[in-house]
Short mmCIF file of C-alpha atoms and ligand atoms in Angstrom, two decimals:
data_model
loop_
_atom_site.label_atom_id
_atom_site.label_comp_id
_atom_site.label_asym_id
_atom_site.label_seq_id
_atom_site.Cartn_x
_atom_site.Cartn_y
_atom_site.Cartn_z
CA UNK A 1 148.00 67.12 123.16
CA UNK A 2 144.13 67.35 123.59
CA UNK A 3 142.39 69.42 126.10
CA UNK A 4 138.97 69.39 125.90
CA UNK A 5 137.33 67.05 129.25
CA UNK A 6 137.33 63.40 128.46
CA UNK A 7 133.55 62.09 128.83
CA UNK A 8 132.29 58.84 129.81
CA UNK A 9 132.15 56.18 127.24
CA UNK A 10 128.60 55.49 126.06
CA UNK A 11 125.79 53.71 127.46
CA UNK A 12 128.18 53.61 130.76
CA UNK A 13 126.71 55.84 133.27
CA UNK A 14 128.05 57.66 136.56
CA UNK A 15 125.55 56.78 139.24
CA UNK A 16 125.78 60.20 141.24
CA UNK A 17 124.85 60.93 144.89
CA UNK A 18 121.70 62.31 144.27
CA UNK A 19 120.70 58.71 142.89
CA UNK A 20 122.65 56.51 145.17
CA UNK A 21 120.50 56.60 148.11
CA UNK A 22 117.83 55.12 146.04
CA UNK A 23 120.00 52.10 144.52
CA UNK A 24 121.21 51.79 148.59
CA UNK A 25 117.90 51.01 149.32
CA UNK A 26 117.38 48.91 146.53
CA UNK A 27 120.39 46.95 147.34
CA UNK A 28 119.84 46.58 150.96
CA UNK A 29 116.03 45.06 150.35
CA UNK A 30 117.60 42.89 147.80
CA UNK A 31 120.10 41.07 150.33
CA UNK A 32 117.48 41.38 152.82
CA UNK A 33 115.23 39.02 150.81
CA UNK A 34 118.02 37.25 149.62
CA UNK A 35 118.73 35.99 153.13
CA UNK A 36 115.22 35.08 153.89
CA UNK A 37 115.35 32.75 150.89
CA UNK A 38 119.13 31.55 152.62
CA UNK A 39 120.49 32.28 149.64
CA UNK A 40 124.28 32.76 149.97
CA UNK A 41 126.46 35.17 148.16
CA UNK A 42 129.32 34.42 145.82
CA UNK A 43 131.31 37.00 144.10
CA UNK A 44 132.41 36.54 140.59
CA UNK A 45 135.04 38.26 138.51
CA UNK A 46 133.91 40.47 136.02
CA UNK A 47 136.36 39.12 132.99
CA UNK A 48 136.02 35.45 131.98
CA UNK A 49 137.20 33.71 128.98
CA UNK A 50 135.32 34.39 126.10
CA UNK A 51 135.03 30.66 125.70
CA UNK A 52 132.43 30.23 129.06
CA UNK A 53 129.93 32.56 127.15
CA UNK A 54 130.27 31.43 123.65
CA UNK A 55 129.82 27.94 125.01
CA UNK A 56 126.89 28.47 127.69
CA UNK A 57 124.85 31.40 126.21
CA UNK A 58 125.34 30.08 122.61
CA UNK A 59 127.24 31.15 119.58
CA UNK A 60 124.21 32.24 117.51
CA UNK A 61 122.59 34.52 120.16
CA UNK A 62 122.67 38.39 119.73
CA UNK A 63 124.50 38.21 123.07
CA UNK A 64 127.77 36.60 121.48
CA UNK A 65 126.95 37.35 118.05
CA UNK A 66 126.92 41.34 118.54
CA UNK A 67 126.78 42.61 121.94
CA UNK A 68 129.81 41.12 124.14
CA UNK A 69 133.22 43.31 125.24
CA UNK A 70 135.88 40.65 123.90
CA UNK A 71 139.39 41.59 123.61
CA UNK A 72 142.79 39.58 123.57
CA UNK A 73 145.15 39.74 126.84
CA UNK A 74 148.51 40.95 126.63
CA UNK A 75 149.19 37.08 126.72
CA UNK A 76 147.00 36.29 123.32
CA UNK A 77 143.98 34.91 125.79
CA UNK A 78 140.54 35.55 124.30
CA UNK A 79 139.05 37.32 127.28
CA UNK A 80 135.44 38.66 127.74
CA UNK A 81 133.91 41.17 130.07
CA UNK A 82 130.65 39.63 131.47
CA UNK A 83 127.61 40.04 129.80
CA UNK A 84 125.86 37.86 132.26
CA UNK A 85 126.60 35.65 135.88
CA UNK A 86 124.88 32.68 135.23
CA UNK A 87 127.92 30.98 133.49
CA UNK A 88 130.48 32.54 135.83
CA UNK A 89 128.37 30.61 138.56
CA UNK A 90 128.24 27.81 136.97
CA UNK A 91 132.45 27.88 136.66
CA UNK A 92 132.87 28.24 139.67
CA UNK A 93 130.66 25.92 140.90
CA UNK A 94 132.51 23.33 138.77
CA UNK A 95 136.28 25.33 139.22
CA UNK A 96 135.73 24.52 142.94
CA UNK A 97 133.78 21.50 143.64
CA UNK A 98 130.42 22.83 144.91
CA UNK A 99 128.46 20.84 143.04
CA UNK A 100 129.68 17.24 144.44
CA UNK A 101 126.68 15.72 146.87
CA UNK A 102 125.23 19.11 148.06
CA UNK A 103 122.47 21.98 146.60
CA UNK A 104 123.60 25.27 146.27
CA UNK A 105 121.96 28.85 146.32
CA UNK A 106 123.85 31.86 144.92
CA UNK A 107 122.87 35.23 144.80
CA UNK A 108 125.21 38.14 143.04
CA UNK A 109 125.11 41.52 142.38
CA UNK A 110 127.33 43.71 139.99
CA UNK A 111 128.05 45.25 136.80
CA UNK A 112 127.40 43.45 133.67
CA UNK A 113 128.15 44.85 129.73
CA UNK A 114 126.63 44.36 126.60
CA UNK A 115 127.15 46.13 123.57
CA UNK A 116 123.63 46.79 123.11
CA UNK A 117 122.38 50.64 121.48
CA UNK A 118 121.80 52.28 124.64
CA UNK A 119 118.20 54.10 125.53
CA UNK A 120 116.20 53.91 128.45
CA UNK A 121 116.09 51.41 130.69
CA UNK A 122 119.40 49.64 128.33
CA UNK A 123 123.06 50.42 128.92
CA UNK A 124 126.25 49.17 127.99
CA UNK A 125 127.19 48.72 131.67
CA UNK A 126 124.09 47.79 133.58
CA UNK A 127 123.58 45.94 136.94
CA UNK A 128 121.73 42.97 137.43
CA UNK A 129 121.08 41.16 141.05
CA UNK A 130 120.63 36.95 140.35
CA UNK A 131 120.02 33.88 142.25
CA UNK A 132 120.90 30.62 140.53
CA UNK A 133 119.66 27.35 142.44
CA UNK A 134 121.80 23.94 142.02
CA UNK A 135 120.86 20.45 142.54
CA UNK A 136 116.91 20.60 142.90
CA UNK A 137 114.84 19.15 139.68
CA UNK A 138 111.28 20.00 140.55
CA UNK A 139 109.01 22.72 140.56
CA UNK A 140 109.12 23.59 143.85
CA UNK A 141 112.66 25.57 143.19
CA UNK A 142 111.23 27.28 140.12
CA UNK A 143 108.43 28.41 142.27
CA UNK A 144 111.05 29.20 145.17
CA UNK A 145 112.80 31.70 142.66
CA UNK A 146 109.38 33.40 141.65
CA UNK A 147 108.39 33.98 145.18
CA UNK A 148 111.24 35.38 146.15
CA UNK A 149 111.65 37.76 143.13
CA UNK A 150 107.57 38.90 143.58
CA UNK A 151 108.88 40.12 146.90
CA UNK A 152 111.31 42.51 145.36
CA UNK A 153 108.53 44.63 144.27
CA UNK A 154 106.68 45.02 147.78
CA UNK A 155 110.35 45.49 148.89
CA UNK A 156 110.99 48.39 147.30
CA UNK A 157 107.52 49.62 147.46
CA UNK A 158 106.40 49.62 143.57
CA UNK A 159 103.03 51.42 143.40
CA UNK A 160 102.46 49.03 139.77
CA UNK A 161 104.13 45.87 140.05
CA UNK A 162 105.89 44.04 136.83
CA UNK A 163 103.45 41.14 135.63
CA UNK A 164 104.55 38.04 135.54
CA UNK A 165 104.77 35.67 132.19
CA UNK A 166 105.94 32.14 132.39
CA UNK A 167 106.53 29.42 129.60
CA UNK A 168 108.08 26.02 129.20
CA UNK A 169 110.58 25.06 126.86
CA UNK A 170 110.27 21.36 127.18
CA UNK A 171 113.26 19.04 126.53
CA UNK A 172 116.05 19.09 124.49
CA UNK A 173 113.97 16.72 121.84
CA UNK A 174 110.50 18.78 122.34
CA UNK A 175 112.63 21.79 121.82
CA UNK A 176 114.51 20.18 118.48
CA UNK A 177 110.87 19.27 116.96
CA UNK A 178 109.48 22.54 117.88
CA UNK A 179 112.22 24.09 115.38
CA UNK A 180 112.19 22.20 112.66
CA UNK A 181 107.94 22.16 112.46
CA UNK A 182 108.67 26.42 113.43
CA UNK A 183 111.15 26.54 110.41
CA UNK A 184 108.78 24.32 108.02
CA UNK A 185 106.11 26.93 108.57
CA UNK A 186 107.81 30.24 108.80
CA UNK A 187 109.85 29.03 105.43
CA UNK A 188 106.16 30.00 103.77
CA UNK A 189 106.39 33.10 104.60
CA UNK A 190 109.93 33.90 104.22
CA UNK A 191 109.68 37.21 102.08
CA UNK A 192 107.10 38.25 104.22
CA UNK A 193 109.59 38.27 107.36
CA UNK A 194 111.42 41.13 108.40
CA UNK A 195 114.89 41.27 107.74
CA UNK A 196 116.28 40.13 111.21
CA UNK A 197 113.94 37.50 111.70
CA UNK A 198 114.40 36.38 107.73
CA UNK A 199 118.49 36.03 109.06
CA UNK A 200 117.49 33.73 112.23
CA UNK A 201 115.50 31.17 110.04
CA UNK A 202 118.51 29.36 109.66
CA UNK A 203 120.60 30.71 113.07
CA UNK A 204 118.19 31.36 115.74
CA UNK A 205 114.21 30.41 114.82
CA UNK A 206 112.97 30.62 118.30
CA UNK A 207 114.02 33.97 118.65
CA UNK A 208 111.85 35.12 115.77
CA UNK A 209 108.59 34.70 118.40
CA UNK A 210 110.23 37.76 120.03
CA UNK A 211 110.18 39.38 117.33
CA UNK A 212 108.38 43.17 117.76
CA UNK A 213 107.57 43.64 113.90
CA UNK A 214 103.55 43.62 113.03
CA UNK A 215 104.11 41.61 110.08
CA UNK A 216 106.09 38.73 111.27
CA UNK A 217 104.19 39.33 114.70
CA UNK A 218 100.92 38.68 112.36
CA UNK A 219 102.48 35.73 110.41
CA UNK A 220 103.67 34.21 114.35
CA UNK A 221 99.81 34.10 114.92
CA UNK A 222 99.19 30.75 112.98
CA UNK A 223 103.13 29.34 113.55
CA UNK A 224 102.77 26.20 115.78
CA UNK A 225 103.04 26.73 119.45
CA UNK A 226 106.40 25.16 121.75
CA UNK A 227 103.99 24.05 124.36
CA UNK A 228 101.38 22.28 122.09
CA UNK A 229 104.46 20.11 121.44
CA UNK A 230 105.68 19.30 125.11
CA UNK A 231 107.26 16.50 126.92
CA UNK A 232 104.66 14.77 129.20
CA UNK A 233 107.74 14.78 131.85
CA UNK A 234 107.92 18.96 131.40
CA UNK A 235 104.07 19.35 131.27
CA UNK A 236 103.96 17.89 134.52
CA UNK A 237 106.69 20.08 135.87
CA UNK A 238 104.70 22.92 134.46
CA UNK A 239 101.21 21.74 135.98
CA UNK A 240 103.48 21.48 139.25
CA UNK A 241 105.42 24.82 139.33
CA UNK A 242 101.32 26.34 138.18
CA UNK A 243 100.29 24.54 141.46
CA UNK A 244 102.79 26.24 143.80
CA UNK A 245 102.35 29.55 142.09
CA UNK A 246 98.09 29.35 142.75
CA UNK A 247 99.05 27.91 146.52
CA UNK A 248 101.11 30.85 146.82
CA UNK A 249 98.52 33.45 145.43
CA UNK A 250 101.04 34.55 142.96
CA UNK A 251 99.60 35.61 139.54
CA UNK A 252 101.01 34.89 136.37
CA UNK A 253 100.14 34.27 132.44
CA UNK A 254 100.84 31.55 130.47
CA UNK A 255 103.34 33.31 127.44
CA UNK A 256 103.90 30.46 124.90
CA UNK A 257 105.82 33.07 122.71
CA UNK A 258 108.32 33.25 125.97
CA UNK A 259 111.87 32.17 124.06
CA UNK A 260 114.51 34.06 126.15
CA UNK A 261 117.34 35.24 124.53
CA UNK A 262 119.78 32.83 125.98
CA UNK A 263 120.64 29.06 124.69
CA UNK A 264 120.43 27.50 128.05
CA UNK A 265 117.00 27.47 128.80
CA UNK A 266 114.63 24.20 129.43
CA UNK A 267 111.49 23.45 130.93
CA UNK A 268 110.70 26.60 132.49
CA UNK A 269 111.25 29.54 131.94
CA UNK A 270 109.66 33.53 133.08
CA UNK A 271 109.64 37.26 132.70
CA UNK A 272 108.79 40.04 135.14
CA UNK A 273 107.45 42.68 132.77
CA UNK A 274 106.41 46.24 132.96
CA UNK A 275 104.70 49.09 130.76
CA UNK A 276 106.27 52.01 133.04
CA UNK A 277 109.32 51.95 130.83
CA UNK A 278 108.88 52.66 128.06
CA UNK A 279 110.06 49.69 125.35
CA UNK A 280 112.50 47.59 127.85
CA UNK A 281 109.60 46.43 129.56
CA UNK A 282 111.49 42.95 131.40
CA UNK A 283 112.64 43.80 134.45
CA UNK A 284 113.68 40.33 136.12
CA UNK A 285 114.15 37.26 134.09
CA UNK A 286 115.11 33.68 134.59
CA UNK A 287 114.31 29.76 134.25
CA UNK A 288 115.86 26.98 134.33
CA UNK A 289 118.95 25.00 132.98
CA UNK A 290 119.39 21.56 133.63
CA UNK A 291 121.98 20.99 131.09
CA UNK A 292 124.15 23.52 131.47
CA UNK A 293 126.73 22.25 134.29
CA UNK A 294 127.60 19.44 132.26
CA UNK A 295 127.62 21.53 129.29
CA UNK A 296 130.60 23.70 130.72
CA UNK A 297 132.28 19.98 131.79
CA UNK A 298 130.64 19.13 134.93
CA UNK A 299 131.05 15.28 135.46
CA UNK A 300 127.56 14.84 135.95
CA UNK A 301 124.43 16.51 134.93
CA UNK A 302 123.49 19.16 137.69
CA UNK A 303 119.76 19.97 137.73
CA UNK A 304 119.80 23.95 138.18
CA UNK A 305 117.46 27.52 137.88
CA UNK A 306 117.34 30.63 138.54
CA UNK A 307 116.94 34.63 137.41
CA UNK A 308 118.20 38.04 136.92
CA UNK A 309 117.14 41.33 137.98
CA UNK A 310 117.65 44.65 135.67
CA UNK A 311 118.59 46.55 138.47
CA UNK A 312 118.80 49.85 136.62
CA UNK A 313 115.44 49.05 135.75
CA UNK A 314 114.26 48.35 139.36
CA UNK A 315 115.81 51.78 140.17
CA UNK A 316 113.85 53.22 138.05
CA UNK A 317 110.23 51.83 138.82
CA UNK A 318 111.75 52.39 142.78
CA UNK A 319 112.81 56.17 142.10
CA UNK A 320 108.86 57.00 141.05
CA UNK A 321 108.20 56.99 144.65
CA UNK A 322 109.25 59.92 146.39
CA UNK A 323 109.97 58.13 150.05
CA UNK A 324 112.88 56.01 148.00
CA UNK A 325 114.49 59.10 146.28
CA UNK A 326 115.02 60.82 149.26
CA UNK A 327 118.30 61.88 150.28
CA UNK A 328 120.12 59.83 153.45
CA UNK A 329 120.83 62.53 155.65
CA UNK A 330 123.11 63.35 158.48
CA UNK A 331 121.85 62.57 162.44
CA UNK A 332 123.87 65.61 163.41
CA UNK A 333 125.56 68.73 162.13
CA UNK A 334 127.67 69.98 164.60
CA UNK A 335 128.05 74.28 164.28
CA UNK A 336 131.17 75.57 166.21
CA UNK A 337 132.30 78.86 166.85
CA UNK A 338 135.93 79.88 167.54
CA UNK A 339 139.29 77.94 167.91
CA UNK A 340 138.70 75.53 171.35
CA UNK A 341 134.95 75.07 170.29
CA UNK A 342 136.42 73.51 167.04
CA UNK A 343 138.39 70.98 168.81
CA UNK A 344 135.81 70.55 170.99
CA UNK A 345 133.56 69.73 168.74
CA UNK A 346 135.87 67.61 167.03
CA UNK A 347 136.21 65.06 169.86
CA UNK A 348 132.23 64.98 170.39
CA UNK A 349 131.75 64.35 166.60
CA UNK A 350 133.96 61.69 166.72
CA UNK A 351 132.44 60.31 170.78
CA UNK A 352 129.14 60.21 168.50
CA UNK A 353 130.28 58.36 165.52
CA UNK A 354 131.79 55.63 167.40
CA UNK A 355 128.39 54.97 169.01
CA UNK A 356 127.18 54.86 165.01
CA UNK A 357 125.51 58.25 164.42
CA UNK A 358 126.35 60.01 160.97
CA UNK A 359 127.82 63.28 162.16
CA UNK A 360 128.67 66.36 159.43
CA UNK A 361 130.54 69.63 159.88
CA UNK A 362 131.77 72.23 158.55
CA UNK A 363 135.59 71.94 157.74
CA UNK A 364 137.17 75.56 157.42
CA UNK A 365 136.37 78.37 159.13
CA UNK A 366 132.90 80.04 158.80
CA UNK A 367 130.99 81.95 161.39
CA UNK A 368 127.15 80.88 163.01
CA UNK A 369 125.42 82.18 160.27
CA UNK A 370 127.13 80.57 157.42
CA UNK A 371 127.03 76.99 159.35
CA UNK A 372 123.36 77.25 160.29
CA UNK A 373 122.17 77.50 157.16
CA UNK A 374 124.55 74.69 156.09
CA UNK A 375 123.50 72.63 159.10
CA UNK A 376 119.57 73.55 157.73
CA UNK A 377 120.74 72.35 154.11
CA UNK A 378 122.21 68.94 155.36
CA UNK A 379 118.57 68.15 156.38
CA UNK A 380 120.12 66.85 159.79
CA UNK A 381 117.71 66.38 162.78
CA UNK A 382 120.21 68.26 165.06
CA UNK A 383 122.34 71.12 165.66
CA UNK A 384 124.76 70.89 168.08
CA UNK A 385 125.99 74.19 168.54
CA UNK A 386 129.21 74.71 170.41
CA UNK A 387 130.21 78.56 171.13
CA UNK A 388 131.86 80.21 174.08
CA UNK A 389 128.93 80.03 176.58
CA UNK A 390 129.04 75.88 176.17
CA UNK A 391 132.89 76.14 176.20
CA UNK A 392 132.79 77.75 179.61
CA UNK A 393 130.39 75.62 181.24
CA UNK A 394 131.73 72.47 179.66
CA UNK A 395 128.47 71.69 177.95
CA UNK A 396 126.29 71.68 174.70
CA UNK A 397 123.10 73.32 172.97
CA UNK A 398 121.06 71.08 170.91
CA UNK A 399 118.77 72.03 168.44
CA UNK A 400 115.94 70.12 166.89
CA UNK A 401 116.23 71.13 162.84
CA UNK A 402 113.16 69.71 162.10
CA UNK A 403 110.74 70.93 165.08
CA UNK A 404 110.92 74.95 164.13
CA UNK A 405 114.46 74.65 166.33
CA UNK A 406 113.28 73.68 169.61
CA UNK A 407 116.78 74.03 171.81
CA UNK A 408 118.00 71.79 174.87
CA UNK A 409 121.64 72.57 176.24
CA UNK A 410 123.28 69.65 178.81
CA UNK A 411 126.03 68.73 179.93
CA UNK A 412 128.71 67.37 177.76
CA UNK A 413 128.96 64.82 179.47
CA UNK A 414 125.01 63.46 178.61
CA UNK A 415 125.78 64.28 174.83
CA UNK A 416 125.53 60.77 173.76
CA UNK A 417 122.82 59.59 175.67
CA UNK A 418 120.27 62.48 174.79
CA UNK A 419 121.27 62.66 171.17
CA UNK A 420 120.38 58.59 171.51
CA UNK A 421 116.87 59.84 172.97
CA UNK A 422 116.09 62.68 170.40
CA UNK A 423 116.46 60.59 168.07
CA UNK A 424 114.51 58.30 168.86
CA UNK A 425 111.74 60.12 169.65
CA UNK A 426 112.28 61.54 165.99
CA UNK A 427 111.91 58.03 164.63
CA UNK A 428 108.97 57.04 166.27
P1 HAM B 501 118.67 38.39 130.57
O1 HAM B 501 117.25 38.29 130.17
O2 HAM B 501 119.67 38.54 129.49
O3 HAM B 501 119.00 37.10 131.42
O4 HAM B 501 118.87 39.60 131.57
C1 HAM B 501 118.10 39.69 132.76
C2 HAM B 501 117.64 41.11 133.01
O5 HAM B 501 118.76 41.99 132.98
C3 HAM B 501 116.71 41.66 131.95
O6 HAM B 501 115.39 41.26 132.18
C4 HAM B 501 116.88 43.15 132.15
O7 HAM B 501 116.08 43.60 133.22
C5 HAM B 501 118.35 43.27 132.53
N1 HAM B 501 119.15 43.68 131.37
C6 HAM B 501 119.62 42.92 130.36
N2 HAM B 501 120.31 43.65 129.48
C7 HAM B 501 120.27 44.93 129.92
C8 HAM B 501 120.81 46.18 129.45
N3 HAM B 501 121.55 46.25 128.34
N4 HAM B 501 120.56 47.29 130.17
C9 HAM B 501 119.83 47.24 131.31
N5 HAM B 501 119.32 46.09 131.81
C10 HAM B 501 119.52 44.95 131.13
C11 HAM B 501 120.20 36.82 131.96
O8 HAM B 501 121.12 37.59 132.01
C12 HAM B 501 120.27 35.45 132.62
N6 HAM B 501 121.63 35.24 133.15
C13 HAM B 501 119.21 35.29 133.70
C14 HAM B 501 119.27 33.98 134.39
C15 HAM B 501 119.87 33.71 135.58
N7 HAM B 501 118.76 32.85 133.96
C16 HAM B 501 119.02 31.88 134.80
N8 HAM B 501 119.71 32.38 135.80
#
C-alpha cells in the first residue's frame, strides 16, 4: 500500500484561510451589485451532459476540443463537468419554462473546470461569477451588463481597473461572409501561419485573430475586418449600445479582432482586460447570444446576453490592496481563569453570539498569560477577562486590545450592552 501524502490534483487549488477573507469580500460585493441590477440567483449543477456543451459552445472550440472533464456514468451517460454556466442557464431556463412570456436575469457563482495548462491567473478548477439576461433584444441590456460589471472594480476597490474592449459579431450571414473572405485571404499565407492557427483554417478561422504569434499577428494586419462587413441591423445595435456606454461615462475601445472563444456569440460582444497579470489578462467576459435558446430546443428564439467574471482573477487584482487581504477577526476573545470562570464565560460567549458578535476562546486549559497573548494574536478588539475577582462580584473586566489595553469592569449583567457600545465606538 502507498504512504507517502496524497496531493491535490493539478491546477485545482485549496483556497486557505489566509485567502478566504479576501474572496468573502469579493463575493459579498458581487451579490451586493448583483441585487442592485435585480438580478436573481439560480443555482446550477456542476455535471451536465456532455451533449449541452458540445452543442452550445461548439464542437470545434478548444473548450470541447481539448479542455472539458468528460467521463461516462456508471449508466453509459456521456457526462461533463462544467466548463462554463451559460448553457446550464440556458437548460434550465428551457428544462423549466422560464422563458414563456417573461425576461429573466440570472446571476451564478461557482466552480467551473477546464483542462487548460495551469499558470497564473488559469486553473483547472477556477470560479467565475455570471449574469445572463433573457428576453431583451436591444442595446440597452448589453449596456445594462457592462455597467454593472464596471462596478465590480470600484466594488472591490481596484487601484488599476481592467479596460474595457467591445466588438460586434454581426449576424449569422455577416458572420458566414466574414469567414469565407477571412479564409480566402489567410489561405495566402498559409505556410506563413503558425501551426495552431494553420489547423483552424479549416476548423475555427475566427479564432486565428486571437492568435498571440508575431507572424500570423503581422499577416492579421491586412486580413479583412468582421465589422467592415456588418449587418446594418447589428451596426445600429452597436451605434446604440456605444450611445448608452458615452451616456453612462463608461470608457471602452472598439477591438475588431474581439472573436471570443465560444460559438455562441452575435452582435456584441466584450472583454474586461488587464496588464497586472501577467499573460491571462481577461478578467470578465461576455456578449450576447440570440440564437442560442433555440439552439438547445427552445420553441422559439429567445433574444439573450450576458458575461462572466474570472473570479480567481478578480481575487487577485483585489488581494493587491492591503485593506481586502486583511484577516476577519474576532469582536471578542474571552480569557478565563479557573474552573467556574470557564463556565462562566461559556454562557456569556454564547449571551454574545446570539446577539451576533464573533466571540473566540481558548478551549483547554491555559493560564492568563498564555490566553493574553492568544487573545492579542486573534487581533480581537476585546478582552473579556473573567478571573476570581469578577467571579465574586458577579461581573466582568473588559479590555480594549487595540487602545494600549484601556480596561472597564461592569456588571455582568451590562455585558451585552457595553460590548454593543465599544464597539461601536471602535467602528466609527
Ligand atoms: P470565457 O471567456 O470562457 O466566457 O470565461 C470568462 C472568464 O472566466 C474569463 O475572462 C476568465 O476571467 C475566466 N476564466 C476562463 N477560464 C479560466 C481558467 N482556466 N482559469 C481562470 N479563469 C478562467 C465564458 O465562460 C462565457 N460563459 C461568458 C458568458 C456568459 N457569455 C455570455 N454569458
Amino acid at each position: 500500500m502507498e504512504t507517502g501524502a496524497v496531493n491535490a490534483v493539478r491546477g485545482m487549488n485549496d483556497i486557505l484561510p489566509r485567502d478566504s477573507a479576501v474572496w468573502q469580500r469579493v463575493e459579498a460585493e458581487l451579490r451586493r451589485i448583483f441585487r442592485a441590477y435585480s438580478y436573481r440567483e439560480i443555482r446550477l449543477p456542476l455535471l451536465e451532459k456532455t451533449e449541452l456543451f458540445a452543442r452550445s459552445i461548439g464542437e470545434a472550440t478548444d473548450i470541447v476540443a481539448k479542455e472539458m472533464y468528460t467521463f461516462d456514468d456508471r449508466n453509459g451517460e456521456s457526462l461533463t463537468l462544467r466548463p462554463e454556466a451559460t448553457a446550464s442557464c440556458v437548460r434550465a431556463g428551457i428544462e423549466h419554462g422560464l422563458f414563456h412570456n417573461q425576461c429573466q436575469r440570472f446571476w451564478y457563482m461557482g466552480p467551473m473546470f477546464r483542462h487548460e495548462r495551469p499558470q497564473r491567473g488559469r486553473y483547472r478548477q477556477f470560479y467565475q461569477a455570471g449574469a445572463e439576461a433573457f428576453g431583451w433584444t436591444g442595446p440597452d441590456t448589453d449596456a445594462e451588463l457592462i455597467a454593472m460589471s464596471s462596478r465590480f472594480w470600484s466594488g472591490t476597490k481596484l487601484q488599476i481597473p481592467p479596460r474595457l474592449e467591445i466588438n460586434s459579431l454581426g449576424d449569422s450571414d455577416t458572420r458566414a461572409a466574414y469567414r469565407r473572405r477571412l479564409v480566402e485571404y489567410l489561405q495566402g499565407y498559409e505556410r506563413d501561419l503558425d501551426p495552431d492557427s494553420r489547423n483552424r483554417i479549416r476548423t475555427n478561422p475566427l479564432r486565428i485573430l486571437d492568435s498571440k504569434d508575431p507572424n500570423t499577428q503581422r499577416i492579421l494586419q491586412g486580413a479583412p475586418t468582421l465589422f467592415d462587413g456588418l449587418d446594418a441591423d447589428s451596426r445600429a445595435h452597436f451605434d446604440g449600445l456605444c450611445r448608452y456606454l458615452d451616456e453612462l461615462g463608461i470608457r471602452y475601445t472598439v477591438n475588431q479582432r474581439l472573436v471570443r472563444g465560444l460559438d455562441y456569440y452575435n452582435r456584441t460582444v466584450f472583454e474586461w482586460v488587464t496588464d497586472e497579470l501577467g499573460a491571462q489578462g481577461a478578467v470578465c467576459a461576455g456578449g450576447r447570444y440570440d440564437g442560442l435558446v433555440q439552439q438547445l430546443g427552445g420553441k422559439r428564439a429567445v433574444p439573450a446576453a450576458g458575461f462572466a467574471l474570472g473570479m480567481d482573477r478578480l481575487v487577485e487584482l483585489a488581494s493587491m490592496n492591503e485593506a481586502m487581504r486583511s484577516p476577519t477577526r474576532a469582536d471578542v476573545y474571552i480569557i478565563m481563569v479557573g474552573e467556574g470562570a470557564r463556565s462562566r464565560g461559556w454562557s456569556h460567549a454564547e449571551k454574545l453570539r446570539g446577539r451576533g458578535f464573533n466571540v473566540e476562546m481558548y478551549c483547554g486549559e491555559g493560564g492568563m498569560k498564555n490566553q493574553m497573548k492568544r487573545a492579542d494574536k486573534s487581533g480581537a478588539l476585546i478582552g473579556l477577562l473573567l478571573g476570581e475577582d469578577e467571579l465574586e462580584s458577579d461581573s466582568i473586566t473588559l479590555k480594549m486590545m487595540q487602545r494600549r489595553g484601556e480596561q472597564v469592569t461592569v456588571a455582568a449583567g451590562d455585558l451585552v450592552t457595553k460590548v454593543q457600545e465599544l464597539i461601536g465606538e471602535h467602528r466609527v
